Amino acid sequence: MEKLQEAITLVEMGHVQEGIQLVEVLRKEADHQTLYDIARLYENWGHLDEALKIVTQLRALYPEEGDLTIFAAELLIEMEKEDEALEILGQISAYDESYVQSLLLQADLYFMQGLHEVAEQKLLKARKSNPEEPVLAYALGELYLQRGDFLKAAAFFKEAEPIANTLPEGDLYLRLAESLSRGGKFEEALEYYKKGLEIKKELHSLFGYGLTAFKTGEFKTAITALTELKDLDPDFTTLYPLLSSAYEEEGALDEALEAVREGIAKDEFNEDLKVRAAKLLYRMGNQEEGERFARDVIALNPSNADAVLHLSSQLKKEERFDDIIELLTHVKEQGDETPEMAWDLAYAYKEAEEFEAARGQYESAYPNFKNHEVFLEEYGMFLIEEGEPEKASTVLKHALSLNPNLYHLEETISRLEEF
């Protein structure tokens, strides 16, 4: 043992070759325990092939020792020989003390291969063998969280709470918080986020805390969490739209706009941030800069329907119908027209007194809005102006059937039927 320690010291002092040579000499005459220790040394030094040779030798001598099979499997995994690892792990007896650990390893490997149901079966099998083991509950929680079964994950993470202190700091509480939040249990999730973040400031969890607080209407809490995240990592660009929204909900429009500007400074091609900037600026009465942001987005991506429709809506308020026509015909030429854009374009053509073009757009939009009372009323009135009373009557009757409170249409329909 002294010689083995001497070899370790040589390696630690930088005399790597001398240390390894000494280990090779010791290996020839070592007892089985020392051979095991040498295998661990080889593993630590990255000599995985040599470690595996020794472990294979020991497994032949002690075929019933599951620990040796686990060791061999771990080496094979490090060597990216997962199939071989699975093969030997399957050889461990259900009566072996290492059986549960072997199932855990198999579950990890199957999960990495995308075989989630097989991984689940392995973990449930392990849990059946040892139903009180919190480590297995934690492993099942991880599997279900990754698979998207969030509330099932949360239930298993709760079962694993007794081992919270043995896991990396705060991990269990933060995993539980994420599972609850993504499963729609926002209020409960907040408590676990608080608990976990008091122990460990983890960036994605801070974002999750902010998002969950936002969803529960706790906008000040969301602002605090997201501001802390921004201070820790200003390049975490996902935070900026949410931080801006939280400020906006609090009525702090200047701060909301500042958050967006900070985000754009970090990610100048982020369309969502620029659309949000446009909306805020319009809301704050700065139409000129709002329009500039919206047009920046559309120039880069004409298919960004949010930017196009918001700009179209603002232009409609300003009665800039020619600008709407120019905007939406350009988008249409790119092949990116949506039904809402077809409707907006129809309205703009109508107001610009380009009635033939308006007719075409209304007809194009009609199949998508044939059960939309506002569209039907607008279209029906257009048809009246175009001298098509029968068609107008049919359209307006349908609008009235959708919303009987549109009493004013009854008189219009009666007049049409007199023709």
Tab-separated table of C-alpha atoms in Angstrom:
chain	number	residue	atom	x	y	z
A	1	MET	CA	0.000	0.000	0.000
A	2	GLU	CA	2.927	2.304	0.758
A	3	LYS	CA	4.279	1.743	-2.747
A	4	LEU	CA	0.893	2.568	-4.238
A	5	GLN	CA	0.777	5.803	-2.248
A	6	GLU	CA	4.293	6.553	-3.480
A	7	ALA	CA	3.062	6.182	-7.078
A	8	ILE	CA	0.138	8.521	-6.380
A	9	THR	CA	2.499	11.111	-4.893
A	10	LEU	CA	4.786	10.921	-7.936
A	11	VAL	CA	1.859	11.609	-10.275
A	12	GLU	CA	0.602	14.470	-8.102
A	13	MET	CA	4.090	16.025	-8.185
A	14	GLY	CA	4.128	15.895	-11.965
A	15	HIS	CA	6.266	12.773	-12.379
A	16	VAL	CA	3.458	11.045	-14.225
A	17	GLN	CA	5.462	8.497	-16.201
A	18	GLU	CA	7.438	7.376	-13.152
A	19	GLY	CA	4.246	7.005	-11.131
A	20	ILE	CA	2.534	4.938	-13.823
A	21	GLN	CA	5.608	2.714	-14.233
A	22	LEU	CA	5.624	2.037	-10.488
A	23	VAL	CA	1.914	1.101	-10.604
A	24	GLU	CA	2.587	-1.298	-13.484
A	25	VAL	CA	5.277	-3.020	-11.412
A	26	LEU	CA	2.945	-3.274	-8.393
A	27	ARG	CA	0.136	-4.600	-10.563
A	28	LYS	CA	2.087	-7.775	-11.382
A	29	GLU	CA	2.234	-8.924	-7.753
A	30	ALA	CA	-0.764	-7.124	-6.219
A	31	ASP	CA	-3.476	-8.853	-4.203
A	32	HIS	CA	-7.072	-8.505	-5.322
A	33	GLN	CA	-7.886	-5.481	-3.136
A	34	THR	CA	-4.812	-3.651	-4.400
A	35	LEU	CA	-5.753	-4.529	-7.963
A	36	TYR	CA	-9.143	-2.925	-7.332
A	37	ASP	CA	-7.430	0.198	-5.964
A	38	ILE	CA	-5.155	0.294	-9.018
A	39	ALA	CA	-8.210	0.079	-11.303
A	40	ARG	CA	-9.689	3.108	-9.523
A	41	LEU	CA	-6.402	4.956	-9.987
A	42	TYR	CA	-6.345	4.151	-13.685
A	43	GLU	CA	-9.927	5.432	-13.937
A	44	ASN	CA	-8.980	8.698	-12.211
A	45	TRP	CA	-5.983	9.119	-14.503
A	46	GLY	CA	-8.079	8.476	-17.632
A	47	HIS	CA	-6.528	5.085	-18.449
A	48	LEU	CA	-9.934	3.480	-18.913
A	49	ASP	CA	-8.773	0.509	-20.993
A	50	GLU	CA	-6.307	-0.556	-18.298
A	51	ALA	CA	-8.902	-0.062	-15.563
A	52	LEU	CA	-11.371	-2.225	-17.492
A	53	LYS	CA	-8.799	-4.999	-17.989
A	54	ILE	CA	-8.280	-5.229	-14.235
A	55	VAL	CA	-11.998	-5.098	-13.416
A	56	THR	CA	-12.717	-7.792	-16.025
A	57	GLN	CA	-10.032	-9.948	-14.382
A	58	LEU	CA	-11.596	-9.410	-10.940
A	59	ARG	CA	-15.118	-10.123	-12.242
A	60	ALA	CA	-13.913	-13.499	-13.481
A	61	LEU	CA	-12.662	-14.247	-9.965
A	62	TYR	CA	-15.752	-12.838	-8.197
A	63	PRO	CA	-18.700	-13.305	-10.609
A	64	GLU	CA	-21.271	-12.733	-7.847
A	65	GLU	CA	-19.905	-9.307	-6.852
A	66	GLY	CA	-22.340	-6.830	-8.354
A	67	ASP	CA	-20.153	-3.888	-7.320
A	68	LEU	CA	-17.506	-5.025	-9.787
A	69	THR	CA	-20.092	-5.242	-12.567
A	70	ILE	CA	-21.279	-1.719	-11.726
A	71	PHE	CA	-17.667	-0.502	-11.861
A	72	ALA	CA	-17.142	-2.206	-15.243
A	73	ALA	CA	-20.384	-0.719	-16.588
A	74	GLU	CA	-19.384	2.781	-15.470
A	75	LEU	CA	-16.069	2.379	-17.281
A	76	LEU	CA	-17.819	1.189	-20.436
A	77	ILE	CA	-20.161	4.193	-20.276
A	78	GLU	CA	-17.166	6.532	-19.987
A	79	MET	CA	-15.714	4.743	-23.033
A	80	GLU	CA	-19.038	5.335	-24.890
A	81	LYS	CA	-19.780	1.618	-25.053
A	82	GLU	CA	-23.328	1.894	-23.723
A	83	ASP	CA	-24.651	-1.316	-25.297
A	84	GLU	CA	-21.904	-3.380	-23.638
A	85	ALA	CA	-22.648	-1.630	-20.347
A	86	LEU	CA	-26.339	-2.509	-20.625
A	87	GLU	CA	-25.480	-6.114	-21.408
A	88	ILE	CA	-23.417	-6.658	-18.260
A	89	LEU	CA	-25.771	-4.638	-16.041
A	90	GLY	CA	-28.552	-7.023	-17.034
A	91	GLN	CA	-26.494	-9.878	-15.570
A	92	ILE	CA	-26.751	-8.609	-11.976
A	93	SER	CA	-29.031	-10.797	-9.857
A	94	ALA	CA	-32.154	-9.368	-8.243
A	95	TYR	CA	-30.731	-10.639	-4.937
A	96	ASP	CA	-27.500	-8.677	-5.297
A	97	GLU	CA	-27.080	-5.549	-3.160
A	98	SER	CA	-26.122	-3.689	-6.355
A	99	TYR	CA	-29.335	-4.651	-8.159
A	100	VAL	CA	-31.127	-1.344	-7.567
A	101	GLN	CA	-28.050	0.624	-8.615
A	102	SER	CA	-27.827	-1.458	-11.793
A	103	LEU	CA	-31.436	-0.617	-12.637
A	104	LEU	CA	-30.745	3.077	-12.044
A	105	LEU	CA	-27.800	2.955	-14.434
A	106	GLN	CA	-29.834	1.067	-17.026
A	107	ALA	CA	-32.621	3.641	-16.743
A	108	ASP	CA	-30.135	6.472	-17.323
A	109	LEU	CA	-28.733	4.745	-20.399
A	110	TYR	CA	-32.128	3.933	-21.899
A	111	PHE	CA	-33.293	7.504	-21.267
A	112	MET	CA	-30.227	8.896	-23.048
A	113	GLN	CA	-31.060	6.633	-25.989
A	114	GLY	CA	-34.581	8.072	-26.117
A	115	LEU	CA	-36.188	4.865	-24.834
A	116	HIS	CA	-38.147	6.634	-22.113
A	117	GLU	CA	-40.689	3.880	-21.508
A	118	VAL	CA	-37.946	1.290	-21.001
A	119	ALA	CA	-36.181	3.684	-18.610
A	120	GLU	CA	-39.443	4.118	-16.698
A	121	GLN	CA	-39.908	0.335	-16.453
A	122	LYS	CA	-36.404	-0.071	-15.017
A	123	LEU	CA	-36.999	2.597	-12.374
A	124	LEU	CA	-40.406	1.222	-11.411
A	125	LYS	CA	-38.858	-2.227	-11.134
A	126	ALA	CA	-36.165	-0.823	-8.838
A	127	ARG	CA	-38.813	0.964	-6.783
A	128	LYS	CA	-40.768	-2.265	-6.392
A	129	SER	CA	-37.637	-3.861	-4.932
A	130	ASN	CA	-37.040	-0.929	-2.586
A	131	PRO	CA	-40.232	1.137	-2.237
A	132	GLU	CA	-38.942	3.318	0.606
A	133	GLU	CA	-35.783	4.478	-1.189
A	134	PRO	CA	-35.994	8.283	-1.792
A	135	VAL	CA	-33.220	8.137	-4.416
A	136	LEU	CA	-35.552	6.133	-6.648
A	137	ALA	CA	-38.348	8.641	-6.113
A	138	TYR	CA	-35.943	11.412	-7.139
A	139	ALA	CA	-34.881	9.467	-10.245
A	140	LEU	CA	-38.514	8.947	-11.244
A	141	GLY	CA	-39.158	12.638	-10.667
A	142	GLU	CA	-36.301	13.502	-13.015
A	143	LEU	CA	-37.575	11.105	-15.664
A	144	TYR	CA	-41.140	12.419	-15.554
A	145	LEU	CA	-39.951	16.033	-15.551
A	146	GLN	CA	-37.873	15.418	-18.677
A	147	ARG	CA	-40.768	13.553	-20.267
A	148	GLY	CA	-43.268	16.321	-19.578
A	149	ASP	CA	-45.390	14.510	-16.955
A	150	PHE	CA	-45.005	17.457	-14.619
A	151	LEU	CA	-47.452	16.704	-11.814
A	152	LYS	CA	-46.338	13.079	-11.671
A	153	ALA	CA	-42.760	14.381	-11.420
A	154	ALA	CA	-43.773	16.717	-8.595
A	155	ALA	CA	-45.321	13.848	-6.631
A	156	PHE	CA	-42.099	11.835	-6.790
A	157	PHE	CA	-39.905	14.829	-5.957
A	158	LYS	CA	-42.019	15.360	-2.830
A	159	GLU	CA	-41.364	11.747	-1.846
A	160	ALA	CA	-37.635	12.430	-2.233
A	161	GLU	CA	-37.609	15.396	0.181
A	162	PRO	CA	-35.947	13.335	2.976
A	163	ILE	CA	-32.726	13.227	0.901
A	164	ALA	CA	-32.777	16.908	-0.099
A	165	ASN	CA	-29.648	17.594	1.949
A	166	THR	CA	-27.689	14.815	0.225
A	167	LEU	CA	-28.309	16.225	-3.264
A	168	PRO	CA	-26.561	19.233	-4.825
A	169	GLU	CA	-27.655	22.313	-2.887
A	170	GLY	CA	-31.229	23.338	-3.571
A	171	ASP	CA	-31.662	20.987	-6.529
A	172	LEU	CA	-34.619	19.018	-5.186
A	173	TYR	CA	-36.649	22.106	-4.292
A	174	LEU	CA	-35.902	23.785	-7.614
A	175	ARG	CA	-36.815	20.653	-9.584
A	176	LEU	CA	-40.020	20.376	-7.582
A	177	ALA	CA	-40.795	24.054	-8.173
A	178	GLU	CA	-40.268	23.668	-11.924
A	179	SER	CA	-42.503	20.587	-12.046
A	180	LEU	CA	-45.300	22.314	-10.146
A	181	SER	CA	-45.043	25.481	-12.222
A	182	ARG	CA	-45.061	23.672	-15.550
A	183	GLY	CA	-47.960	21.576	-14.276
A	184	GLY	CA	-49.984	24.722	-13.566
A	185	LYS	CA	-49.631	24.677	-9.758
A	186	PHE	CA	-48.188	28.170	-9.657
A	187	GLU	CA	-48.898	29.170	-6.044
A	188	GLU	CA	-47.339	26.005	-4.643
A	189	ALA	CA	-44.416	26.300	-7.055
A	190	LEU	CA	-43.577	29.770	-5.723
A	191	GLU	CA	-42.998	28.402	-2.222
A	192	TYR	CA	-40.520	25.808	-3.467
A	193	TYR	CA	-38.778	28.338	-5.699
A	194	LYS	CA	-38.270	30.567	-2.645
A	195	LYS	CA	-36.936	27.642	-0.631
A	196	GLY	CA	-34.560	26.449	-3.351
A	197	LEU	CA	-33.289	29.899	-4.326
A	198	GLU	CA	-32.468	30.719	-0.709
A	199	ILE	CA	-29.999	27.832	-0.895
A	200	LYS	CA	-28.761	28.191	-4.469
A	201	LYS	CA	-28.995	31.031	-6.999
A	202	GLU	CA	-29.529	29.094	-10.226
A	203	LEU	CA	-30.152	31.174	-13.348
A	204	HIS	CA	-32.868	29.104	-15.026
A	205	SER	CA	-34.644	28.709	-11.710
A	206	LEU	CA	-34.578	32.470	-11.142
A	207	PHE	CA	-36.236	32.864	-14.534
A	208	GLY	CA	-38.762	30.159	-13.656
A	209	TYR	CA	-39.496	31.952	-10.384
A	210	GLY	CA	-40.041	35.229	-12.218
A	211	LEU	CA	-42.269	33.579	-14.829
A	212	THR	CA	-44.324	31.769	-12.192
A	213	ALA	CA	-44.739	34.954	-10.149
A	214	PHE	CA	-45.888	36.756	-13.307
A	215	LYS	CA	-48.485	34.061	-13.998
A	216	THR	CA	-49.911	34.436	-10.488
A	217	GLY	CA	-50.128	38.206	-10.845
A	218	GLU	CA	-47.275	38.865	-8.403
A	219	PHE	CA	-45.621	41.336	-10.736
A	220	LYS	CA	-43.391	42.987	-8.112
A	221	THR	CA	-41.973	39.577	-7.184
A	222	ALA	CA	-41.416	38.848	-10.879
A	223	ILE	CA	-39.576	42.156	-11.290
A	224	THR	CA	-37.360	41.433	-8.270
A	225	ALA	CA	-36.460	37.926	-9.491
A	226	LEU	CA	-35.807	38.973	-13.082
A	227	THR	CA	-33.774	42.010	-12.058
A	228	GLU	CA	-31.599	39.762	-9.900
A	229	LEU	CA	-31.208	37.412	-12.864
A	230	LYS	CA	-30.239	40.344	-15.091
A	231	ASP	CA	-27.593	41.428	-12.571
A	232	LEU	CA	-26.158	37.894	-12.458
A	233	ASP	CA	-26.255	37.316	-16.227
A	234	PRO	CA	-27.183	40.272	-18.471
A	235	ASP	CA	-26.884	37.972	-21.516
A	236	PHE	CA	-29.842	35.846	-20.371
A	237	THR	CA	-31.925	37.552	-23.061
A	238	THR	CA	-35.145	35.606	-22.423
A	239	LEU	CA	-35.657	37.652	-19.277
A	240	TYR	CA	-36.125	41.035	-20.974
A	241	PRO	CA	-39.585	40.586	-22.586
A	242	LEU	CA	-40.944	39.131	-19.350
A	243	LEU	CA	-39.373	41.853	-17.206
A	244	SER	CA	-40.829	44.472	-19.532
A	245	SER	CA	-44.281	42.857	-19.322
A	246	ALA	CA	-44.110	42.807	-15.524
A	247	TYR	CA	-43.261	46.510	-15.444
A	248	GLU	CA	-46.090	47.210	-17.875
A	249	GLU	CA	-48.555	45.337	-15.669
A	250	GLU	CA	-47.439	47.576	-12.808
A	251	GLY	CA	-48.056	50.634	-14.975
A	252	ALA	CA	-44.345	51.480	-15.073
A	253	LEU	CA	-44.144	52.094	-18.818
A	254	ASP	CA	-40.801	53.923	-18.761
A	255	GLU	CA	-39.176	50.989	-16.948
A	256	ALA	CA	-40.920	48.548	-19.302
A	257	LEU	CA	-39.467	50.360	-22.301
A	258	GLU	CA	-36.025	50.548	-20.692
A	259	ALA	CA	-36.049	46.770	-20.126
A	260	VAL	CA	-36.857	46.249	-23.808
A	261	ARG	CA	-34.102	48.617	-24.906
A	262	GLU	CA	-31.612	46.766	-22.691
A	263	GLY	CA	-32.702	43.492	-24.253
A	264	ILE	CA	-32.331	44.828	-27.791
A	265	ALA	CA	-28.831	46.068	-26.910
A	266	LYS	CA	-27.979	42.456	-26.015
A	267	ASP	CA	-29.808	40.867	-28.964
A	268	GLU	CA	-30.354	43.338	-31.793
A	269	PHE	CA	-32.113	40.790	-34.022
A	270	ASN	CA	-34.688	39.748	-31.420
A	271	GLU	CA	-38.017	40.314	-33.167
A	272	ASP	CA	-40.154	39.802	-30.066
A	273	LEU	CA	-38.314	42.571	-28.231
A	274	LYS	CA	-38.685	44.983	-31.129
A	275	VAL	CA	-42.398	44.248	-31.487
A	276	ARG	CA	-42.811	44.827	-27.753
A	277	ALA	CA	-40.883	48.101	-28.092
A	278	ALA	CA	-43.212	49.180	-30.910
A	279	LYS	CA	-46.322	48.399	-28.867
A	280	LEU	CA	-45.012	50.231	-25.805
A	281	LEU	CA	-43.993	53.281	-27.789
A	282	TYR	CA	-47.400	53.472	-29.467
A	283	ARG	CA	-49.053	53.144	-26.064
A	284	MET	CA	-46.844	55.954	-24.745
A	285	GLY	CA	-47.815	58.189	-27.668
A	286	ASN	CA	-44.533	57.937	-29.580
A	287	GLN	CA	-45.989	56.832	-32.925
A	288	GLU	CA	-42.923	57.717	-34.956
A	289	GLU	CA	-40.450	55.541	-33.052
A	290	GLY	CA	-43.055	52.819	-32.570
A	291	GLU	CA	-43.568	52.634	-36.313
A	292	ARG	CA	-39.813	52.517	-36.870
A	293	PHE	CA	-39.418	49.467	-34.621
A	294	ALA	CA	-42.360	47.699	-36.283
A	295	ARG	CA	-41.003	48.387	-39.762
A	296	ASP	CA	-37.529	47.181	-38.699
A	297	VAL	CA	-39.024	43.819	-37.801
A	298	ILE	CA	-41.086	43.589	-40.997
A	299	ALA	CA	-38.060	44.478	-43.131
A	300	LEU	CA	-36.173	41.554	-41.598
A	301	ASN	CA	-39.123	39.179	-41.525
A	302	PRO	CA	-42.316	40.005	-43.471
A	303	SER	CA	-43.913	36.858	-42.036
A	304	ASN	CA	-43.934	38.309	-38.508
A	305	ALA	CA	-47.710	38.609	-38.315
A	306	ASP	CA	-47.660	40.253	-34.883
A	307	ALA	CA	-45.568	43.170	-36.163
A	308	VAL	CA	-47.545	43.498	-39.404
A	309	LEU	CA	-50.975	43.411	-37.779
A	310	HIS	CA	-50.002	45.806	-35.005
A	311	LEU	CA	-48.611	48.310	-37.488
A	312	SER	CA	-51.684	47.884	-39.681
A	313	SER	CA	-53.919	48.523	-36.669
A	314	GLN	CA	-52.032	51.698	-35.791
A	315	LEU	CA	-52.140	52.948	-39.375
A	316	LYS	CA	-55.894	52.327	-39.378
A	317	LYS	CA	-56.258	54.534	-36.281
A	318	GLU	CA	-54.311	57.243	-38.097
A	319	GLU	CA	-56.498	56.717	-41.208
A	320	ARG	CA	-53.399	56.091	-43.336
A	321	PHE	CA	-55.161	53.698	-45.670
A	322	ASP	CA	-52.704	54.051	-48.555
A	323	ASP	CA	-49.897	53.070	-46.172
A	324	ILE	CA	-51.872	50.026	-45.064
A	325	ILE	CA	-52.348	49.017	-48.698
A	326	GLU	CA	-48.640	49.442	-49.409
A	327	LEU	CA	-47.686	47.454	-46.301
A	328	LEU	CA	-50.096	44.567	-46.761
A	329	THR	CA	-49.705	44.180	-50.518
A	330	HIS	CA	-45.943	43.894	-49.961
A	331	VAL	CA	-46.485	41.194	-47.347
A	332	LYS	CA	-48.975	39.459	-49.648
A	333	GLU	CA	-46.440	39.450	-52.494
A	334	GLN	CA	-44.006	37.671	-50.153
A	335	GLY	CA	-46.609	34.945	-49.664
A	336	ASP	CA	-47.039	35.742	-45.976
A	337	GLU	CA	-50.622	37.063	-45.882
A	338	THR	CA	-52.776	35.838	-42.997
A	339	PRO	CA	-56.613	35.922	-42.921
A	340	GLU	CA	-56.459	38.924	-40.559
A	341	MET	CA	-54.258	40.778	-43.043
A	342	ALA	CA	-56.710	40.009	-45.856
A	343	TRP	CA	-59.470	41.590	-43.774
A	344	ASP	CA	-57.350	44.654	-42.929
A	345	LEU	CA	-56.461	45.077	-46.591
A	346	ALA	CA	-60.125	44.824	-47.610
A	347	TYR	CA	-61.007	47.566	-45.131
A	348	ALA	CA	-58.160	49.785	-46.349
A	349	TYR	CA	-59.185	49.374	-49.997
A	350	LYS	CA	-62.784	50.214	-49.048
A	351	GLU	CA	-61.755	53.383	-47.202
A	352	ALA	CA	-59.458	54.347	-50.085
A	353	GLU	CA	-62.476	53.881	-52.398
A	354	GLU	CA	-60.768	51.127	-54.383
A	355	PHE	CA	-63.945	49.083	-54.301
A	356	GLU	CA	-63.092	46.339	-56.792
A	357	ALA	CA	-59.911	45.526	-54.895
A	358	ALA	CA	-61.848	45.680	-51.616
A	359	ARG	CA	-64.395	43.177	-52.966
A	360	GLY	CA	-61.640	40.714	-53.847
A	361	GLN	CA	-60.092	40.973	-50.399
A	362	TYR	CA	-63.419	40.599	-48.584
A	363	GLU	CA	-64.165	37.497	-50.647
A	364	SER	CA	-60.705	36.168	-49.835
A	365	ALA	CA	-61.202	36.781	-46.111
A	366	TYR	CA	-64.802	35.519	-45.951
A	367	PRO	CA	-64.132	31.737	-45.581
A	368	ASN	CA	-62.023	32.411	-42.495
A	369	PHE	CA	-64.467	34.859	-40.903
A	370	LYS	CA	-67.846	33.507	-41.993
A	371	ASN	CA	-68.734	33.036	-38.317
A	372	HIS	CA	-67.227	36.319	-37.107
A	373	GLU	CA	-70.043	38.770	-36.399
A	374	VAL	CA	-67.902	41.936	-36.696
A	375	PHE	CA	-66.494	40.879	-40.061
A	376	LEU	CA	-69.936	39.853	-41.310
A	377	GLU	CA	-71.481	43.196	-40.364
A	378	GLU	CA	-68.655	45.108	-42.070
A	379	TYR	CA	-68.815	42.899	-45.165
A	380	GLY	CA	-72.604	43.121	-45.301
A	381	MET	CA	-72.534	46.924	-45.190
A	382	PHE	CA	-69.932	46.919	-47.956
A	383	LEU	CA	-72.190	44.724	-50.095
A	384	ILE	CA	-75.055	47.185	-49.586
A	385	GLU	CA	-72.864	50.013	-50.843
A	386	GLU	CA	-71.900	47.826	-53.798
A	387	GLY	CA	-75.556	47.289	-54.720
A	388	GLU	CA	-75.871	43.621	-53.731
A	389	PRO	CA	-78.876	43.643	-51.355
A	390	GLU	CA	-79.643	39.903	-51.505
A	391	LYS	CA	-76.109	38.848	-50.679
A	392	ALA	CA	-75.877	41.578	-48.039
A	393	SER	CA	-79.101	40.358	-46.425
A	394	THR	CA	-77.795	36.781	-46.236
A	395	VAL	CA	-74.523	37.903	-44.646
A	396	LEU	CA	-76.205	40.216	-42.119
A	397	LYS	CA	-78.804	37.597	-41.159
A	398	HIS	CA	-75.984	35.236	-40.304
A	399	ALA	CA	-74.304	37.926	-38.196
A	400	LEU	CA	-77.586	38.444	-36.329
A	401	SER	CA	-77.972	34.693	-35.773
A	402	LEU	CA	-74.510	34.635	-34.198
A	403	ASN	CA	-75.329	37.582	-31.937
A	404	PRO	CA	-79.045	38.339	-31.453
A	405	ASN	CA	-78.063	41.517	-29.588
A	406	LEU	CA	-77.197	43.196	-32.893
A	407	TYR	CA	-80.697	44.706	-32.922
A	408	HIS	CA	-79.707	47.511	-35.276
A	409	LEU	CA	-79.234	44.955	-38.053
A	410	GLU	CA	-82.890	43.908	-37.959
A	411	GLU	CA	-84.030	47.215	-39.462
A	412	THR	CA	-81.292	47.053	-42.113
A	413	ILE	CA	-82.298	43.515	-43.080
A	414	SER	CA	-85.980	44.516	-43.262
A	415	ARG	CA	-85.134	47.374	-45.618
A	416	LEU	CA	-83.080	45.069	-47.826
A	417	GLU	CA	-85.916	42.579	-48.101
A	418	GLU	CA	-88.230	45.329	-49.373
A	419	PHE	CA	-86.162	45.609	-52.568
